[in-house]
mmCIF file of C-alpha atoms in Angstrom:
data_model
loop_
_atom_site.group_PDB
_atom_site.id
_atom_site.type_symbol
_atom_site.label_atom_id
_atom_site.label_comp_id
_atom_site.label_asym_id
_atom_site.label_seq_id
_atom_site.Cartn_x
_atom_site.Cartn_y
_atom_site.Cartn_z
ATOM 1 C CA UNK V 5 35.315 -10.788 -2.666
ATOM 2 C CA UNK V 6 35.613 -7.049 -2.031
ATOM 3 C CA UNK V 7 38.314 -5.354 -0.010
ATOM 4 C CA UNK V 8 35.876 -5.167 2.896
ATOM 5 C CA UNK V 9 35.620 -8.952 2.937
ATOM 6 C CA UNK V 10 31.982 -8.873 1.865
ATOM 7 C CA UNK V 11 30.886 -11.179 -0.934
ATOM 8 C CA UNK V 12 29.137 -9.513 -3.895
ATOM 9 C CA UNK V 13 25.956 -11.399 -3.002
ATOM 10 C CA UNK V 14 26.006 -9.750 0.441
ATOM 11 C CA UNK V 15 26.350 -6.228 -0.940
ATOM 12 C CA UNK V 16 23.194 -4.238 -0.258
ATOM 13 C CA UNK V 17 21.689 -1.204 -1.968
ATOM 14 C CA UNK V 18 20.938 1.231 0.851
ATOM 15 C CA UNK V 19 19.000 4.440 0.235
ATOM 16 C CA UNK V 20 19.845 7.149 2.791
ATOM 17 C CA UNK V 21 17.245 9.916 3.005
ATOM 18 C CA UNK V 22 18.747 12.680 5.123
ATOM 19 C CA UNK V 23 18.813 16.482 4.747
ATOM 20 C CA UNK V 24 21.788 17.126 7.058
ATOM 21 C CA UNK V 25 24.898 16.931 4.808
ATOM 22 C CA UNK V 26 27.301 15.951 7.590
ATOM 23 C CA UNK V 27 25.156 13.021 8.693
ATOM 24 C CA UNK V 28 24.484 11.966 5.110
ATOM 25 C CA UNK V 29 28.196 11.911 4.288
ATOM 26 C CA UNK V 30 28.995 10.065 7.525
ATOM 27 C CA UNK V 31 26.443 7.361 6.772
ATOM 28 C CA UNK V 32 27.540 6.989 3.168
ATOM 29 C CA UNK V 33 31.165 6.589 4.272
ATOM 30 C CA UNK V 34 30.383 3.912 6.879
ATOM 31 C CA UNK V 35 28.173 1.879 4.553
ATOM 32 C CA UNK V 36 30.755 2.035 1.774
ATOM 33 C CA UNK V 37 33.419 0.890 4.226
ATOM 34 C CA UNK V 38 31.128 -1.986 5.234
ATOM 35 C CA UNK V 39 30.939 -3.104 1.603
ATOM 36 C CA UNK V 40 27.481 -1.825 0.754
ATOM 37 C CA UNK V 41 26.255 0.362 -2.104
ATOM 38 C CA UNK V 42 24.664 3.512 -0.620
ATOM 39 C CA UNK V 43 22.696 6.080 -2.575
ATOM 40 C CA UNK V 44 21.503 9.350 -1.087
ATOM 41 C CA UNK V 45 18.595 11.775 -1.162
ATOM 42 C CA UNK V 46 18.371 15.116 0.644
ATOM 43 C CA UNK V 47 14.578 15.400 0.513
ATOM 44 C CA UNK V 48 11.422 13.461 -0.230
ATOM 45 C CA UNK V 49 11.314 14.321 -3.933
ATOM 46 C CA UNK V 50 14.858 13.047 -4.478
ATOM 47 C CA UNK V 51 14.021 9.916 -2.491
ATOM 48 C CA UNK V 52 10.983 9.180 -4.644
ATOM 49 C CA UNK V 53 13.152 9.601 -7.720
ATOM 50 C CA UNK V 54 15.710 7.130 -6.378
ATOM 51 C CA UNK V 55 12.966 4.678 -5.445
ATOM 52 C CA UNK V 56 11.559 4.937 -8.959
ATOM 53 C CA UNK V 57 14.921 4.124 -10.520
ATOM 54 C CA UNK V 58 15.868 1.113 -8.416
ATOM 55 C CA UNK V 59 14.411 -0.942 -5.594
ATOM 56 C CA UNK V 60 16.705 -0.619 -2.568
ATOM 57 C CA UNK V 61 17.437 -3.438 -0.144
ATOM 58 C CA UNK V 62 16.925 -1.060 2.785
ATOM 59 C CA UNK V 63 15.936 2.569 3.426
ATOM 60 C CA UNK V 64 17.313 4.811 6.167
ATOM 61 C CA UNK V 65 14.791 7.586 6.599
ATOM 62 C CA UNK V 66 15.017 10.908 8.420
ATOM 63 C CA UNK V 67 11.615 12.192 9.515
ATOM 64 C CA UNK V 68 12.187 15.953 9.394
ATOM 65 C CA UNK V 69 12.686 16.481 5.654
ATOM 66 C CA UNK V 70 12.377 19.943 4.069
ATOM 67 C CA UNK V 71 9.624 19.106 1.569
ATOM 68 C CA UNK V 72 7.583 16.337 3.237
ATOM 69 C CA UNK V 73 7.407 14.493 6.520
ATOM 70 C CA UNK V 74 9.279 11.215 6.615
ATOM 71 C CA UNK V 75 6.122 9.480 7.794
ATOM 72 C CA UNK V 76 4.411 10.443 4.544
ATOM 73 C CA UNK V 77 7.315 9.026 2.569
ATOM 74 C CA UNK V 78 7.207 5.819 4.597
ATOM 75 C CA UNK V 79 3.491 5.467 3.853
ATOM 76 C CA UNK V 80 4.208 5.812 0.135
ATOM 77 C CA UNK V 81 6.872 3.122 0.347
ATOM 78 C CA UNK V 82 4.512 0.776 2.165
ATOM 79 C CA UNK V 83 1.688 1.440 -0.307
ATOM 80 C CA UNK V 84 3.878 0.275 -3.193
ATOM 81 C CA UNK V 85 3.294 -3.491 -3.619
ATOM 82 C CA UNK V 86 6.851 -3.943 -4.831
ATOM 83 C CA UNK V 87 8.363 -2.330 -1.739
ATOM 84 C CA UNK V 88 6.175 -3.464 1.136
ATOM 85 C CA UNK V 89 8.897 -5.814 2.373
ATOM 86 C CA UNK V 90 11.802 -3.353 2.019
ATOM 87 C CA UNK V 91 13.127 -2.706 5.551
ATOM 88 C CA UNK V 92 12.790 0.901 6.697
ATOM 89 C CA UNK V 93 14.904 2.259 9.547
ATOM 90 C CA UNK V 94 13.864 5.677 10.814
ATOM 91 C CA UNK V 95 16.753 7.863 11.958
ATOM 92 C CA UNK V 96 15.549 11.020 13.669
ATOM 93 C CA UNK V 97 15.915 13.468 16.533
ATOM 94 C CA UNK V 98 12.296 12.768 17.541
ATOM 95 C CA UNK V 99 12.890 10.443 20.455
ATOM 96 C CA UNK V 100 9.683 10.433 22.503
ATOM 97 C CA UNK V 101 7.941 7.107 22.954
ATOM 98 C CA UNK V 102 4.903 8.332 21.022
ATOM 99 C CA UNK V 103 7.164 9.294 18.116
ATOM 100 C CA UNK V 104 8.553 5.760 18.034
ATOM 101 C CA UNK V 105 5.119 4.188 18.181
ATOM 102 C CA UNK V 106 3.889 6.427 15.366
ATOM 103 C CA UNK V 107 6.893 5.384 13.309
ATOM 104 C CA UNK V 108 6.162 1.695 13.858
ATOM 105 C CA UNK V 109 2.469 2.215 13.117
ATOM 106 C CA UNK V 110 3.445 3.792 9.806
ATOM 107 C CA UNK V 111 5.513 0.744 8.872
ATOM 108 C CA UNK V 112 9.064 1.296 10.147
ATOM 109 C CA UNK V 113 11.004 -1.836 11.082
ATOM 110 C CA UNK V 114 13.411 -0.053 13.413
ATOM 111 C CA UNK V 115 13.821 3.382 14.951
ATOM 112 C CA UNK V 116 17.115 5.029 15.966
ATOM 113 C CA UNK V 117 17.325 8.393 17.710
ATOM 114 C CA UNK V 118 19.984 11.024 16.997
ATOM 115 C CA UNK V 119 22.695 11.386 18.166
ATOM 116 C CA UNK V 120 23.620 7.805 17.322
ATOM 117 C CA UNK V 121 26.572 5.468 17.218
ATOM 118 C CA UNK V 122 27.533 4.577 13.619
ATOM 119 C CA UNK V 123 28.648 1.149 14.818
ATOM 120 C CA UNK V 124 25.303 0.439 16.486
ATOM 121 C CA UNK V 125 23.442 1.701 13.434
ATOM 122 C CA UNK V 126 25.458 -0.601 11.178
ATOM 123 C CA UNK V 127 24.690 -3.568 13.447
ATOM 124 C CA UNK V 128 20.990 -2.796 13.263
ATOM 125 C CA UNK V 129 21.125 -2.447 9.489
ATOM 126 C CA UNK V 130 22.936 -5.785 9.169
ATOM 127 C CA UNK V 131 20.272 -7.419 11.341
ATOM 128 C CA UNK V 132 17.481 -5.994 9.173
ATOM 129 C CA UNK V 133 19.224 -7.142 6.006
ATOM 130 C CA UNK V 134 19.665 -10.675 7.351
ATOM 131 C CA UNK V 135 15.977 -10.860 8.152
ATOM 132 C CA UNK V 136 14.959 -9.438 4.795
ATOM 133 C CA UNK V 137 17.104 -11.970 2.984
ATOM 134 C CA UNK V 138 15.967 -14.866 5.111
ATOM 135 C CA UNK V 139 19.428 -15.374 6.622
ATOM 136 C CA UNK V 140 18.136 -15.636 10.175
ATOM 137 C CA UNK V 141 18.460 -18.844 12.151
ATOM 138 C CA UNK V 142 16.857 -21.803 10.395
ATOM 139 C CA UNK V 143 16.599 -19.815 7.160
ATOM 140 C CA UNK V 144 16.555 -21.826 3.999
ATOM 141 C CA UNK V 145 13.835 -24.187 5.189
ATOM 142 C CA UNK V 146 11.034 -24.296 2.665
ATOM 143 C CA UNK V 147 8.224 -24.193 5.215
ATOM 144 C CA UNK V 148 4.641 -23.894 4.039
ATOM 145 C CA UNK V 149 1.775 -23.662 6.524
ATOM 146 C CA UNK V 150 -1.873 -23.863 5.498
ATOM 147 C CA UNK V 151 -4.922 -23.806 7.715
ATOM 148 C CA UNK V 152 -8.348 -22.592 6.710
ATOM 149 C CA UNK V 153 -7.794 -19.733 4.309
ATOM 150 C CA UNK V 154 -4.398 -18.741 5.700
ATOM 151 C CA UNK V 155 -1.250 -19.817 3.836
ATOM 152 C CA UNK V 156 2.252 -18.891 5.030
ATOM 153 C CA UNK V 157 5.127 -19.712 2.681
ATOM 154 C CA UNK V 158 8.346 -19.061 4.611
ATOM 155 C CA UNK V 159 10.608 -19.901 1.684
ATOM 156 C CA UNK V 160 8.963 -17.291 -0.543
ATOM 157 C CA UNK V 161 8.185 -14.801 2.267
ATOM 158 C CA UNK V 162 4.571 -14.812 1.108
ATOM 159 C CA UNK V 163 1.285 -14.809 3.057
ATOM 160 C CA UNK V 164 -2.106 -15.231 1.449
ATOM 161 C CA UNK V 165 -5.457 -14.640 3.132
ATOM 162 C CA UNK V 166 -8.393 -16.414 1.445
ATOM 163 C CA UNK V 167 -6.397 -16.607 -1.769
ATOM 164 C CA UNK V 168 -5.285 -12.967 -1.771
ATOM 165 C CA UNK V 169 -1.646 -12.092 -1.085
ATOM 166 C CA UNK V 170 -1.174 -9.654 1.759
ATOM 167 C CA UNK V 171 1.918 -7.480 1.906
ATOM 168 C CA UNK V 172 3.781 -7.892 5.188
ATOM 169 C CA UNK V 173 6.869 -5.979 6.203
ATOM 170 C CA UNK V 174 9.955 -8.006 7.050
ATOM 171 C CA UNK V 175 9.311 -7.515 10.767
ATOM 172 C CA UNK V 176 5.642 -8.511 10.536
ATOM 173 C CA UNK V 177 6.543 -11.673 8.633
ATOM 174 C CA UNK V 178 9.212 -12.640 11.165
ATOM 175 C CA UNK V 179 6.797 -12.102 14.051
ATOM 176 C CA UNK V 180 4.212 -14.301 12.364
ATOM 177 C CA UNK V 181 6.777 -17.011 11.653
ATOM 178 C CA UNK V 182 8.061 -16.937 15.235
ATOM 179 C CA UNK V 183 4.532 -17.352 16.594
ATOM 180 C CA UNK V 184 3.772 -20.073 14.056
ATOM 181 C CA UNK V 185 6.843 -22.104 15.020
ATOM 182 C CA UNK V 186 5.798 -21.892 18.674
ATOM 183 C CA UNK V 187 2.177 -22.712 17.786
ATOM 184 C CA UNK V 188 0.137 -23.243 20.937
ATOM 185 C CA UNK V 189 2.885 -21.952 23.234
ATOM 186 C CA UNK V 190 3.019 -18.465 24.676
ATOM 187 C CA UNK V 191 5.944 -16.267 23.673
ATOM 188 C CA UNK V 192 6.702 -13.305 25.915
ATOM 189 C CA UNK V 193 7.353 -9.907 24.433
ATOM 190 C CA UNK V 194 10.980 -10.227 25.510
ATOM 191 C CA UNK V 195 11.284 -13.537 23.628
ATOM 192 C CA UNK V 196 9.773 -11.989 20.512
ATOM 193 C CA UNK V 197 12.091 -8.991 20.731
ATOM 194 C CA UNK V 198 15.107 -11.273 20.951
ATOM 195 C CA UNK V 199 13.991 -13.678 18.237
ATOM 196 C CA UNK V 200 12.816 -11.108 15.706
ATOM 197 C CA UNK V 201 15.051 -8.092 16.306
ATOM 198 C CA UNK V 202 18.008 -10.092 17.617
ATOM 199 C CA UNK V 203 19.618 -7.305 19.650
ATOM 200 C CA UNK V 204 18.864 -5.004 22.556
ATOM 201 C CA UNK V 205 15.998 -2.949 21.219
ATOM 202 C CA UNK V 206 14.617 0.268 22.640
ATOM 203 C CA UNK V 207 10.862 0.393 22.790
ATOM 204 C CA UNK V 208 10.138 -2.739 24.804
ATOM 205 C CA UNK V 209 6.557 -3.960 25.109
ATOM 206 C CA UNK V 210 4.897 -1.375 22.903
ATOM 207 C CA UNK V 211 7.263 -2.156 20.047
ATOM 208 C CA UNK V 212 5.940 -5.717 19.846
ATOM 209 C CA UNK V 213 2.358 -4.652 20.479
ATOM 210 C CA UNK V 214 2.418 -2.074 17.679
ATOM 211 C CA UNK V 215 3.831 -4.455 15.084
ATOM 212 C CA UNK V 216 1.370 -7.173 16.084
ATOM 213 C CA UNK V 217 -1.505 -4.722 15.777
ATOM 214 C CA UNK V 218 -0.473 -4.061 12.165
ATOM 215 C CA UNK V 219 0.011 -7.781 11.524
ATOM 216 C CA UNK V 220 -3.446 -8.645 12.850
ATOM 217 C CA UNK V 221 -5.006 -5.992 10.649
ATOM 218 C CA UNK V 222 -3.429 -7.597 7.588
ATOM 219 C CA UNK V 223 -4.565 -11.121 8.532
ATOM 220 C CA UNK V 224 -8.216 -10.128 8.320
ATOM 221 C CA UNK V 225 -10.536 -12.884 9.599
ATOM 222 C CA UNK V 226 -7.552 -14.842 10.931
ATOM 223 C CA UNK V 227 -6.332 -12.054 13.210
ATOM 224 C CA UNK V 228 -7.946 -13.746 16.205
ATOM 225 C CA UNK V 229 -5.579 -16.696 15.759
ATOM 226 C CA UNK V 230 -2.922 -14.509 17.354
ATOM 227 C CA UNK V 231 -4.079 -14.486 20.948
ATOM 228 C CA UNK V 232 -3.043 -11.992 23.590
ATOM 229 C CA UNK V 233 -2.251 -13.637 26.920
ATOM 230 C CA UNK V 234 -2.601 -10.713 29.282
ATOM 231 C CA UNK V 235 0.465 -9.915 31.321
ATOM 232 C CA UNK V 236 2.527 -12.535 29.503
ATOM 233 C CA UNK V 237 2.692 -12.264 25.717
ATOM 234 C CA UNK V 238 1.198 -13.850 22.607
ATOM 235 C CA UNK V 239 0.494 -17.241 21.088
ATOM 236 C CA UNK V 240 -0.633 -18.557 17.725
ATOM 237 C CA UNK V 241 -3.735 -20.697 18.116
ATOM 238 C CA UNK V 242 -5.390 -21.492 14.751
ATOM 239 C CA UNK V 243 -9.115 -21.901 14.631
ATOM 240 C CA UNK V 244 -9.809 -19.644 17.604
ATOM 241 C CA UNK V 245 -12.235 -16.772 17.209
ATOM 242 C CA UNK V 246 -11.519 -14.896 20.415
ATOM 243 C CA UNK V 247 -8.595 -13.584 22.465
ATOM 244 C CA UNK V 248 -7.690 -14.461 25.998
#
């Protein structure tokens, strides 16, 4: 066990993409102190080089990079089949609601606005890592769900649609699993925020709505099985071909 008390198996490779040296050094220090293994990149080109050398366990991504927009880099991460499930946390001064929604639509799992609390950021990173590793509540169960052409393997974090694997982000998979476990029952947006994100999350209703929009798109003909209950939330209802 390391001096931080973290077991080697808990140690995460965290790629920090940030062009402000003071913030980059601050983040590297805090993640090292927490027992993680941070690497750094000051621009998009350096980040792509780091991503090509080693798959990180999580990416912290500034949006305003000198050579490319962070959204473009996020899209490249999500288009790589081997990195579609790598959690991405956007850390940026762009704090308008539309900026957040755009970040989520691009594939971010979380969004933190500068200035930020290092302690809060670390808590959010730990939550993302737990989800990515399947260490959330009830993890370890080898659940497999099959209905029609949809197969959800919780143990392997794998979803196939009519025999073809579809790449879900960690957040999309957790949303689908939460709805599946409550099959037939309505979950409010607040319940989904608490169950999937696990902490007080800024963004509220539109955060859930944006991630579910992306999830539905990836489920193809089975998207309608996730029903919107207007004014309340969502439910998983297999076999349905329309929304409430």
